[in-house]
PDB file of C-alpha atoms in Angstrom:
ATOM      1  CA  MET A   6     115.908  99.229  81.535  1.00  0.00           C
ATOM      2  CA  ASP A   7     119.495  98.700  82.941  1.00  0.00           C
ATOM      3  CA  ALA A   8     120.931  95.276  83.283  1.00  0.00           C
ATOM      4  CA  ALA A   9     120.426  95.254  87.446  1.00  0.00           C
ATOM      5  CA  ARG A  10     117.084  95.767  87.042  1.00  0.00           C
ATOM      6  CA  ARG A  11     116.462  93.364  84.222  1.00  0.00           C
ATOM      7  CA  THR A  12     118.012  90.723  86.541  1.00  0.00           C
ATOM      8  CA  PHE A  13     115.565  92.000  89.376  1.00  0.00           C
ATOM      9  CA  CYS A  14     112.831  91.543  87.483  1.00  0.00           C
ATOM     10  CA  ALA A  15     113.900  88.034  86.470  1.00  0.00           C
ATOM     11  CA  ALA A  16     113.956  86.840  89.885  1.00  0.00           C
ATOM     12  CA  GLY A  17     110.469  85.629  90.365  1.00  0.00           C
ATOM     13  CA  GLY A  18     106.720  85.213  89.350  1.00  0.00           C
ATOM     14  CA  LEU A  19     106.040  88.235  91.787  1.00  0.00           C
ATOM     15  CA  LEU A  20     109.102  90.401  90.752  1.00  0.00           C
ATOM     16  CA  LEU A  21     108.049  89.902  87.095  1.00  0.00           C
ATOM     17  CA  ALA A  22     104.725  91.097  87.818  1.00  0.00           C
ATOM     18  CA  GLY A  23     105.574  93.572  90.165  1.00  0.00           C
ATOM     19  CA  CYS A  24     107.804  95.497  87.093  1.00  0.00           C
ATOM     20  CA  ALA A  25     105.621  94.726  84.040  1.00  0.00           C
ATOM     21  CA  SER A  26     102.926  96.743  86.127  1.00  0.00           C
ATOM     22  CA  SER A  27     104.366  99.533  86.295  1.00  0.00           C
ATOM     23  CA  ARG A  28     105.729  99.901  82.789  1.00  0.00           C
ATOM     24  CA  PRO A  29     103.175 101.919  80.753  1.00  0.00           C
ATOM     25  CA  ASP A  30     103.064  99.682  77.865  1.00  0.00           C
ATOM     26  CA  ALA A  31     101.958  96.740  80.457  1.00  0.00           C
ATOM     27  CA  ARG A  32      99.371  99.567  81.885  1.00  0.00           C
ATOM     28  CA  ALA A  33      98.153 100.273  78.576  1.00  0.00           C
ATOM     29  CA  ALA A  34      97.407  96.637  77.709  1.00  0.00           C
ATOM     30  CA  ALA A  35      95.873  95.620  81.128  1.00  0.00           C
ATOM     31  CA  ARG A  36      93.762  99.424  80.386  1.00  0.00           C
ATOM     32  CA  ALA A  37      92.626  97.683  76.683  1.00  0.00           C
ATOM     33  CA  GLU A  38      91.491  94.632  77.927  1.00  0.00           C
ATOM     34  CA  LEU A  39      89.580  95.752  81.331  1.00  0.00           C
ATOM     35  CA  GLY A  40      88.087  98.814  79.736  1.00  0.00           C
ATOM     36  CA  ALA A  41      87.218  97.333  76.272  1.00  0.00           C
ATOM     37  CA  THR A  42      83.613  98.421  77.271  1.00  0.00           C
ATOM     38  CA  GLY A  43      84.770 101.862  78.138  1.00  0.00           C
ATOM     39  CA  LYS A  44      84.493 101.080  81.929  1.00  0.00           C
ATOM     40  CA  LEU A  45      85.840  98.428  84.093  1.00  0.00           C
ATOM     41  CA  ARG A  46      82.929  95.910  85.155  1.00  0.00           C
ATOM     42  CA  ALA A  47      83.853  94.736  88.628  1.00  0.00           C
ATOM     43  CA  ALA A  48      81.568  91.723  89.912  1.00  0.00           C
ATOM     44  CA  ILE A  49      80.883  92.270  93.962  1.00  0.00           C
ATOM     45  CA  ASN A  50      79.620  89.196  95.366  1.00  0.00           C
ATOM     46  CA  PHE A  51      77.432  89.821  98.501  1.00  0.00           C
ATOM     47  CA  GLY A  52      77.432  86.070  99.532  1.00  0.00           C
ATOM     48  CA  ASN A  53      80.742  86.653 100.975  1.00  0.00           C
ATOM     49  CA  PRO A  54      80.571  89.460 103.851  1.00  0.00           C
ATOM     50  CA  ILE A  55      84.297  89.340 104.410  1.00  0.00           C
ATOM     51  CA  LEU A  56      84.495  90.522 100.880  1.00  0.00           C
ATOM     52  CA  ALA A  57      81.141  92.656 100.253  1.00  0.00           C
ATOM     53  CA  SER A  58      78.087  93.804 102.105  1.00  0.00           C
ATOM     54  CA  LYS A  59      75.595  96.808 102.073  1.00  0.00           C
ATOM     55  CA  ASP A  60      75.734  99.774 104.182  1.00  0.00           C
ATOM     56  CA  ALA A  61      72.891 101.312 105.735  1.00  0.00           C
ATOM     57  CA  ALA A  62      71.944 103.267 102.470  1.00  0.00           C
ATOM     58  CA  GLY A  63      72.366  99.989 100.524  1.00  0.00           C
ATOM     59  CA  GLU A  64      75.639 100.620  98.706  1.00  0.00           C
ATOM     60  CA  PRO A  65      78.062  98.375  98.392  1.00  0.00           C
ATOM     61  CA  ARG A  66      81.252  98.254 100.490  1.00  0.00           C
ATOM     62  CA  GLY A  67      84.124  96.366 101.721  1.00  0.00           C
ATOM     63  CA  VAL A  68      87.601  95.509 100.773  1.00  0.00           C
ATOM     64  CA  SER A  69      86.509  94.086  97.148  1.00  0.00           C
ATOM     65  CA  VAL A  70      84.978  97.363  96.467  1.00  0.00           C
ATOM     66  CA  ASP A  71      87.710  99.369  97.456  1.00  0.00           C
ATOM     67  CA  LEU A  72      90.058  97.151  95.242  1.00  0.00           C
ATOM     68  CA  ALA A  73      87.991  97.723  92.402  1.00  0.00           C
ATOM     69  CA  ARG A  74      87.729 101.542  92.947  1.00  0.00           C
ATOM     70  CA  GLU A  75      91.606 101.759  93.463  1.00  0.00           C
ATOM     71  CA  ALA A  76      92.168  99.643  90.104  1.00  0.00           C
ATOM     72  CA  GLY A  77      89.829 101.709  88.147  1.00  0.00           C
ATOM     73  CA  ARG A  78      91.670 104.846  89.509  1.00  0.00           C
ATOM     74  CA  ARG A  79      94.678 103.491  88.641  1.00  0.00           C
ATOM     75  CA  LEU A  80      93.905 102.582  85.217  1.00  0.00           C
ATOM     76  CA  ASP A  81      91.675 105.563  84.726  1.00  0.00           C
ATOM     77  CA  LEU A  82      88.469 103.866  84.134  1.00  0.00           C
ATOM     78  CA  PRO A  83      85.079 104.282  85.634  1.00  0.00           C
ATOM     79  CA  VAL A  84      83.979 101.527  87.469  1.00  0.00           C
ATOM     80  CA  GLU A  85      80.665  99.753  87.310  1.00  0.00           C
ATOM     81  CA  LEU A  86      79.711  97.488  90.095  1.00  0.00           C
ATOM     82  CA  VAL A  87      78.149  94.185  89.064  1.00  0.00           C
ATOM     83  CA  LEU A  88      76.117  92.936  92.256  1.00  0.00           C
ATOM     84  CA  PHE A  89      75.600  89.181  92.738  1.00  0.00           C
ATOM     85  CA  ASN A  90      74.677  87.021  96.046  1.00  0.00           C
ATOM     86  CA  SER A  91      76.793  83.695  95.105  1.00  0.00           C
ATOM     87  CA  ALA A  92      79.942  83.303  93.946  1.00  0.00           C
ATOM     88  CA  GLY A  93      78.321  80.348  91.193  1.00  0.00           C
ATOM     89  CA  ASN A  94      77.302  83.237  89.910  1.00  0.00           C
ATOM     90  CA  VAL A  95      80.311  85.150  89.929  1.00  0.00           C
ATOM     91  CA  VAL A  96      82.007  82.905  87.946  1.00  0.00           C
ATOM     92  CA  GLU A  97      79.505  82.308  85.431  1.00  0.00           C
ATOM     93  CA  ALA A  98      79.697  85.879  84.748  1.00  0.00           C
ATOM     94  CA  VAL A  99      83.298  85.636  84.380  1.00  0.00           C
ATOM     95  CA  LYS A 100      82.523  82.908  82.106  1.00  0.00           C
ATOM     96  CA  ALA A 101      80.417  84.534  79.793  1.00  0.00           C
ATOM     97  CA  ARG A 102      82.471  87.670  79.767  1.00  0.00           C
ATOM     98  CA  GLN A 103      79.797  89.923  81.543  1.00  0.00           C
ATOM     99  CA  VAL A 104      82.081  91.375  83.907  1.00  0.00           C
ATOM    100  CA  ASP A 105      85.859  92.192  83.316  1.00  0.00           C
ATOM    101  CA  LEU A 106      87.103  91.651  86.733  1.00  0.00           C
ATOM    102  CA  ALA A 107      85.777  89.285  89.763  1.00  0.00           C
ATOM    103  CA  PHE A 108      86.905  88.597  93.724  1.00  0.00           C
ATOM    104  CA  VAL A 109      86.738  85.077  93.711  1.00  0.00           C
ATOM    105  CA  ALA A 110      88.206  82.067  95.802  1.00  0.00           C
ATOM    106  CA  ILE A 111      91.179  79.963  94.005  1.00  0.00           C
ATOM    107  CA  ASP A 112      90.500  76.921  93.099  1.00  0.00           C
ATOM    108  CA  PRO A 113      91.764  74.791  90.257  1.00  0.00           C
ATOM    109  CA  VAL A 114      88.219  74.188  88.880  1.00  0.00           C
ATOM    110  CA  ARG A 115      87.843  77.922  88.226  1.00  0.00           C
ATOM    111  CA  ALA A 116      91.094  78.059  87.069  1.00  0.00           C
ATOM    112  CA  ALA A 117      90.031  76.611  83.412  1.00  0.00           C
ATOM    113  CA  ASP A 118      88.171  79.478  82.772  1.00  0.00           C
ATOM    114  CA  MET A 119      90.158  82.140  84.604  1.00  0.00           C
ATOM    115  CA  GLU A 120      93.147  83.874  85.066  1.00  0.00           C
ATOM    116  CA  TYR A 121      94.192  84.657  88.992  1.00  0.00           C
ATOM    117  CA  THR A 122      96.307  86.832  90.879  1.00  0.00           C
ATOM    118  CA  ALA A 123      97.687  85.698  94.252  1.00  0.00           C
ATOM    119  CA  PRO A 124      95.337  85.882  96.874  1.00  0.00           C
ATOM    120  CA  TYR A 125      95.337  89.008  98.870  1.00  0.00           C
ATOM    121  CA  VAL A 126      92.654  87.794 101.696  1.00  0.00           C
ATOM    122  CA  ILE A 127      92.986  84.634 103.464  1.00  0.00           C
ATOM    123  CA  ILE A 128      89.725  83.564 105.468  1.00  0.00           C
ATOM    124  CA  GLU A 129      88.590  80.048 106.704  1.00  0.00           C
ATOM    125  CA  GLY A 130      85.840  77.777 106.309  1.00  0.00           C
ATOM    126  CA  ALA A 131      83.838  76.178 109.507  1.00  0.00           C
ATOM    127  CA  TYR A 132      81.540  73.535 109.840  1.00  0.00           C
ATOM    128  CA  LEU A 133      78.168  74.705 112.046  1.00  0.00           C
ATOM    129  CA  VAL A 134      76.177  71.760 113.839  1.00  0.00           C
ATOM    130  CA  ARG A 135      73.460  71.735 116.681  1.00  0.00           C
ATOM    131  CA  ASN A 136      74.325  72.085 119.878  1.00  0.00           C
ATOM    132  CA  GLY A 137      73.006  67.950 120.390  1.00  0.00           C
ATOM    133  CA  SER A 138      75.085  66.865 117.409  1.00  0.00           C
ATOM    134  CA  PRO A 139      77.374  63.918 118.122  1.00  0.00           C
ATOM    135  CA  LEU A 140      79.870  65.654 115.787  1.00  0.00           C
ATOM    136  CA  GLN A 141      82.871  66.980 117.659  1.00  0.00           C
ATOM    137  CA  ARG A 142      85.663  67.207 115.147  1.00  0.00           C
ATOM    138  CA  ASN A 143      85.843  68.353 111.746  1.00  0.00           C
ATOM    139  CA  GLU A 144      87.267  64.973 110.866  1.00  0.00           C
ATOM    140  CA  ASP A 145      83.867  63.796 112.462  1.00  0.00           C
ATOM    141  CA  VAL A 146      81.944  65.146 109.607  1.00  0.00           C
ATOM    142  CA  ASP A 147      82.793  63.089 106.199  1.00  0.00           C
ATOM    143  CA  ARG A 148      80.990  59.626 107.741  1.00  0.00           C
ATOM    144  CA  PRO A 149      77.897  57.828 105.984  1.00  0.00           C
ATOM    145  CA  GLY A 150      74.167  59.790 106.860  1.00  0.00           C
ATOM    146  CA  THR A 151      75.875  62.861 107.405  1.00  0.00           C
ATOM    147  CA  ARG A 152      74.343  65.755 105.099  1.00  0.00           C
ATOM    148  CA  VAL A 153      76.361  68.821 104.573  1.00  0.00           C
ATOM    149  CA  ALA A 154      74.302  72.068 103.931  1.00  0.00           C
ATOM    150  CA  VAL A 155      76.584  74.251 101.062  1.00  0.00           C
ATOM    151  CA  GLY A 156      76.320  77.220  98.775  1.00  0.00           C
ATOM    152  CA  ARG A 157      75.916  76.081  95.208  1.00  0.00           C
ATOM    153  CA  GLY A 158      79.236  77.089  93.222  1.00  0.00           C
ATOM    154  CA  SER A 159      81.086  78.348  96.613  1.00  0.00           C
ATOM    155  CA  ALA A 160      84.738  77.547  97.095  1.00  0.00           C
ATOM    156  CA  TYR A 161      83.218  75.370  99.852  1.00  0.00           C
ATOM    157  CA  ASP A 162      80.981  73.157  97.572  1.00  0.00           C
ATOM    158  CA  LEU A 163      84.144  72.674  95.223  1.00  0.00           C
ATOM    159  CA  PHE A 164      86.465  71.930  97.979  1.00  0.00           C
ATOM    160  CA  LEU A 165      84.326  69.425  99.173  1.00  0.00           C
ATOM    161  CA  THR A 166      83.031  67.762  96.355  1.00  0.00           C
ATOM    162  CA  ARG A 167      86.585  66.697  96.286  1.00  0.00           C
ATOM    163  CA  GLU A 168      87.101  65.863  99.935  1.00  0.00           C
ATOM    164  CA  LEU A 169      84.363  64.161 101.123  1.00  0.00           C
ATOM    165  CA  LYS A 170      83.854  60.580 100.453  1.00  0.00           C
ATOM    166  CA  SER A 171      81.007  59.488 102.681  1.00  0.00           C
ATOM    167  CA  ALA A 172      79.148  62.516 103.574  1.00  0.00           C
ATOM    168  CA  ALA A 173      76.269  63.910 101.090  1.00  0.00           C
ATOM    169  CA  LEU A 174      76.301  67.335  99.960  1.00  0.00           C
ATOM    170  CA  VAL A 175      73.045  69.389  99.809  1.00  0.00           C
ATOM    171  CA  ARG A 176      73.704  72.553  98.096  1.00  0.00           C
ATOM    172  CA  ALA A 177      71.526  76.103  98.876  1.00  0.00           C
ATOM    173  CA  PRO A 178      71.477  78.444  95.946  1.00  0.00           C
ATOM    174  CA  THR A 179      73.668  80.675  97.607  1.00  0.00           C
ATOM    175  CA  SER A 180      75.868  80.643 100.768  1.00  0.00           C
ATOM    176  CA  PRO A 181      73.868  83.209 102.751  1.00  0.00           C
ATOM    177  CA  GLU A 182      70.547  80.681 102.647  1.00  0.00           C
ATOM    178  CA  VAL A 183      72.961  77.811 104.031  1.00  0.00           C
ATOM    179  CA  THR A 184      71.882  78.121 107.498  1.00  0.00           C
ATOM    180  CA  ASN A 185      68.396  78.313 106.838  1.00  0.00           C
ATOM    181  CA  LEU A 186      68.593  75.354 104.553  1.00  0.00           C
ATOM    182  CA  PHE A 187      70.313  73.365 107.264  1.00  0.00           C
ATOM    183  CA  LEU A 188      67.563  74.065 109.839  1.00  0.00           C
ATOM    184  CA  ALA A 189      64.782  74.038 107.590  1.00  0.00           C
ATOM    185  CA  GLN A 190      65.397  70.568 106.027  1.00  0.00           C
ATOM    186  CA  ASN A 191      67.046  68.905 109.639  1.00  0.00           C
ATOM    187  CA  LEU A 192      70.744  68.452 108.337  1.00  0.00           C
ATOM    188  CA  GLU A 193      73.517  67.718 110.104  1.00  0.00           C
ATOM    189  CA  VAL A 194      75.716  70.107 109.006  1.00  0.00           C
ATOM    190  CA  ALA A 195      76.361  73.550 107.511  1.00  0.00           C
ATOM    191  CA  ALA A 196      79.501  74.735 105.677  1.00  0.00           C
ATOM    192  CA  GLY A 197      80.612  78.413 105.067  1.00  0.00           C
ATOM    193  CA  VAL A 198      82.701  81.381 105.293  1.00  0.00           C
ATOM    194  CA  LYS A 199      83.405  80.970 109.786  1.00  0.00           C
ATOM    195  CA  GLN A 200      82.157  84.896 110.298  1.00  0.00           C
ATOM    196  CA  GLN A 201      78.894  84.189 108.303  1.00  0.00           C
ATOM    197  CA  LEU A 202      78.271  80.856 110.372  1.00  0.00           C
ATOM    198  CA  GLU A 203      79.352  82.642 113.761  1.00  0.00           C
ATOM    199  CA  ALA A 204      76.890  85.497 112.796  1.00  0.00           C
ATOM    200  CA  ASP A 205      74.166  82.907 112.026  1.00  0.00           C
ATOM    201  CA  ALA A 206      74.962  81.072 114.984  1.00  0.00           C
ATOM    202  CA  LYS A 207      74.056  83.933 116.860  1.00  0.00           C
ATOM    203  CA  ARG A 208      71.125  84.615 115.208  1.00  0.00           C
ATOM    204  CA  VAL A 209      69.354  81.458 115.110  1.00  0.00           C
ATOM    205  CA  GLY A 210      70.350  79.606 118.670  1.00  0.00           C
ATOM    206  CA  GLY A 211      70.589  76.377 119.594  1.00  0.00           C
ATOM    207  CA  VAL A 212      74.049  75.761 117.339  1.00  0.00           C
ATOM    208  CA  ARG A 213      77.482  75.672 117.494  1.00  0.00           C
ATOM    209  CA  LEU A 214      81.006  75.842 115.292  1.00  0.00           C
ATOM    210  CA  LEU A 215      82.950  72.863 115.226  1.00  0.00           C
ATOM    211  CA  PRO A 216      86.583  74.075 116.548  1.00  0.00           C
ATOM    212  CA  GLY A 217      88.909  75.344 114.196  1.00  0.00           C
ATOM    213  CA  ARG A 218      88.387  75.324 110.187  1.00  0.00           C
ATOM    214  CA  PHE A 219      88.030  72.611 107.730  1.00  0.00           C
ATOM    215  CA  MET A 220      89.614  74.664 104.777  1.00  0.00           C
ATOM    216  CA  VAL A 221      91.679  77.753 104.319  1.00  0.00           C
ATOM    217  CA  ILE A 222      90.270  80.058 100.970  1.00  0.00           C
ATOM    218  CA  GLU A 223      92.461  82.286  99.176  1.00  0.00           C
ATOM    219  CA  GLN A 224      90.501  84.901  97.800  1.00  0.00           C
ATOM    220  CA  ALA A 225      92.147  86.375  94.816  1.00  0.00           C
ATOM    221  CA  MET A 226      91.428  88.983  91.900  1.00  0.00           C
ATOM    222  CA  GLY A 227      90.210  87.006  88.596  1.00  0.00           C
ATOM    223  CA  VAL A 228      89.517  87.862  84.963  1.00  0.00           C
ATOM    224  CA  PRO A 229      88.811  86.183  82.129  1.00  0.00           C
ATOM    225  CA  LYS A 230      90.957  83.445  80.802  1.00  0.00           C
ATOM    226  CA  GLY A 231      93.273  84.835  78.112  1.00  0.00           C
ATOM    227  CA  ARG A 232      93.218  88.009  79.414  1.00  0.00           C
ATOM    228  CA  VAL A 233      97.064  87.643  80.600  1.00  0.00           C
ATOM    229  CA  ALA A 234      97.896  91.423  80.312  1.00  0.00           C
ATOM    230  CA  SER A 235      95.175  91.812  82.825  1.00  0.00           C
ATOM    231  CA  GLN A 236      96.573  89.316  84.867  1.00  0.00           C
ATOM    232  CA  ALA A 237      99.912  90.322  84.903  1.00  0.00           C
ATOM    233  CA  TRP A 238      99.314  94.220  85.701  1.00  0.00           C
ATOM    234  CA  LEU A 239      96.520  93.021  88.317  1.00  0.00           C
ATOM    235  CA  SER A 240      99.321  90.728  89.974  1.00  0.00           C
ATOM    236  CA  GLY A 241     101.478  93.644  90.267  1.00  0.00           C
ATOM    237  CA  PHE A 242      98.947  95.561  91.784  1.00  0.00           C
ATOM    238  CA  ILE A 243      97.670  93.374  93.972  1.00  0.00           C
ATOM    239  CA  GLU A 244     101.014  92.790  95.442  1.00  0.00           C
ATOM    240  CA  GLU A 245     101.242  96.760  95.878  1.00  0.00           C
ATOM    241  CA  MET A 246      98.105  96.693  97.731  1.00  0.00           C
ATOM    242  CA  LYS A 247      98.868  94.056 100.136  1.00  0.00           C
ATOM    243  CA  ALA A 248     102.540  95.821 101.060  1.00  0.00           C
ATOM    244  CA  SER A 249     101.440  98.962 101.231  1.00  0.00           C
ATOM    245  CA  GLY A 250      98.675  98.171 104.024  1.00  0.00           C
ATOM    246  CA  PHE A 251      95.901  99.045 101.918  1.00  0.00           C
ATOM    247  CA  VAL A 252      94.017  95.738 102.118  1.00  0.00           C
ATOM    248  CA  ALA A 253      94.666  95.537 106.081  1.00  0.00           C
ATOM    249  CA  GLU A 254      93.341  99.067 106.377  1.00  0.00           C
ATOM    250  CA  SER A 255      90.151  98.394 104.442  1.00  0.00           C
ATOM    251  CA  LEU A 256      89.285  95.172 106.418  1.00  0.00           C
ATOM    252  CA  ARG A 257      90.086  97.578 109.605  1.00  0.00           C
ATOM    253  CA  LYS A 258      87.508 100.139 108.167  1.00  0.00           C
ATOM    254  CA  HIS A 259      85.471  97.835 107.589  1.00  0.00           C
ATOM    255  CA  GLY A 260      85.167  95.935 110.564  1.00  0.00           C
ATOM    256  CA  ILE A 261      85.841  92.517 109.519  1.00  0.00           C
ATOM    257  CA  GLU A 262      87.784  90.190 111.890  1.00  0.00           C
ATOM    258  CA  GLY A 263      88.983  86.826 111.584  1.00  0.00           C
ATOM    259  CA  ALA A 264      90.373  87.478 108.187  1.00  0.00           C
ATOM    260  CA  GLY A 265      94.001  87.967 106.994  1.00  0.00           C
ATOM    261  CA  VAL A 266      96.077  89.671 104.687  1.00  0.00           C
ATOM    262  CA  ALA A 267      97.426  86.998 102.557  1.00  0.00           C
ATOM    263  CA  PRO A 268     101.523  86.908 102.564  1.00  0.00           C
ATOM    264  CA  ALA A 269     103.686  88.097  99.418  1.00  0.00           C
ATOM    265  CA  ASP A 270     103.218  85.480  96.808  1.00  0.00           C
ATOM    266  CA  GLY A 271     105.110  85.089  93.479  1.00  0.00           C
ATOM    267  CA  ARG A 272     103.228  82.149  92.198  1.00  0.00           C
ATOM    268  CA  ASN A 273     101.643  82.942  88.935  1.00  0.00           C
ATOM    269  CA  ARG A 274      97.941  81.425  89.821  1.00  0.00           C
ATOM    270  CA  ARG A 275      95.942  80.766  86.756  1.00  0.00           C
TER     271      ARG A 275
END
């Protein structure tokens, strides 16, 4: 590597990741970690419809599926899609090293057990209420007597656990079950992925979303804690996938609206 390239790679975390991921030794080190079982075991979470869903034949589809398969192709590893219905279960699988790669929202609690790339997609968290609810703004939710349904272990659960001071959380087993729990227990608010709640509102009727968002969720690739070679290679990979238009095209192909490609980001998130 010449002096100019060394200077370029030293400019920041993003450039370091990109330069490292292009070297054969960096790829080999990542391949050894990610493919220790002879295959790349990628966790796919159906609890977030922005990331993954099932097609008419019941097969996994979505941006996380596309990214997992592309990473496997570049590493020359067969990909095993390990399917989950909640982010909480995905995180537990990462902690137990039952999967090699996951697609999760960045959160400081999870960082204790996981190495992150920078985000590849940004989505919004929203609140759902009944049409007759007195709540009109996101700021109205955090008050005594308000009960908020949320998916156990989801990014929204972790965020609201820290942020809400007066309202109480009621946890559904998975994020797709939040609206049904909200209705069944006559709760005041449901919290989750904006697109999921919009679909639920059309399905059940008599409910509305509060304007705007209460949080922005940064979706990243994650690997078990300590797998720094994998994190470094995937950091360069995900930046290339954003810059090349791969992520944007995947979102378009799968008909995902309301989610945006994350901007280039050099910070090393762990």
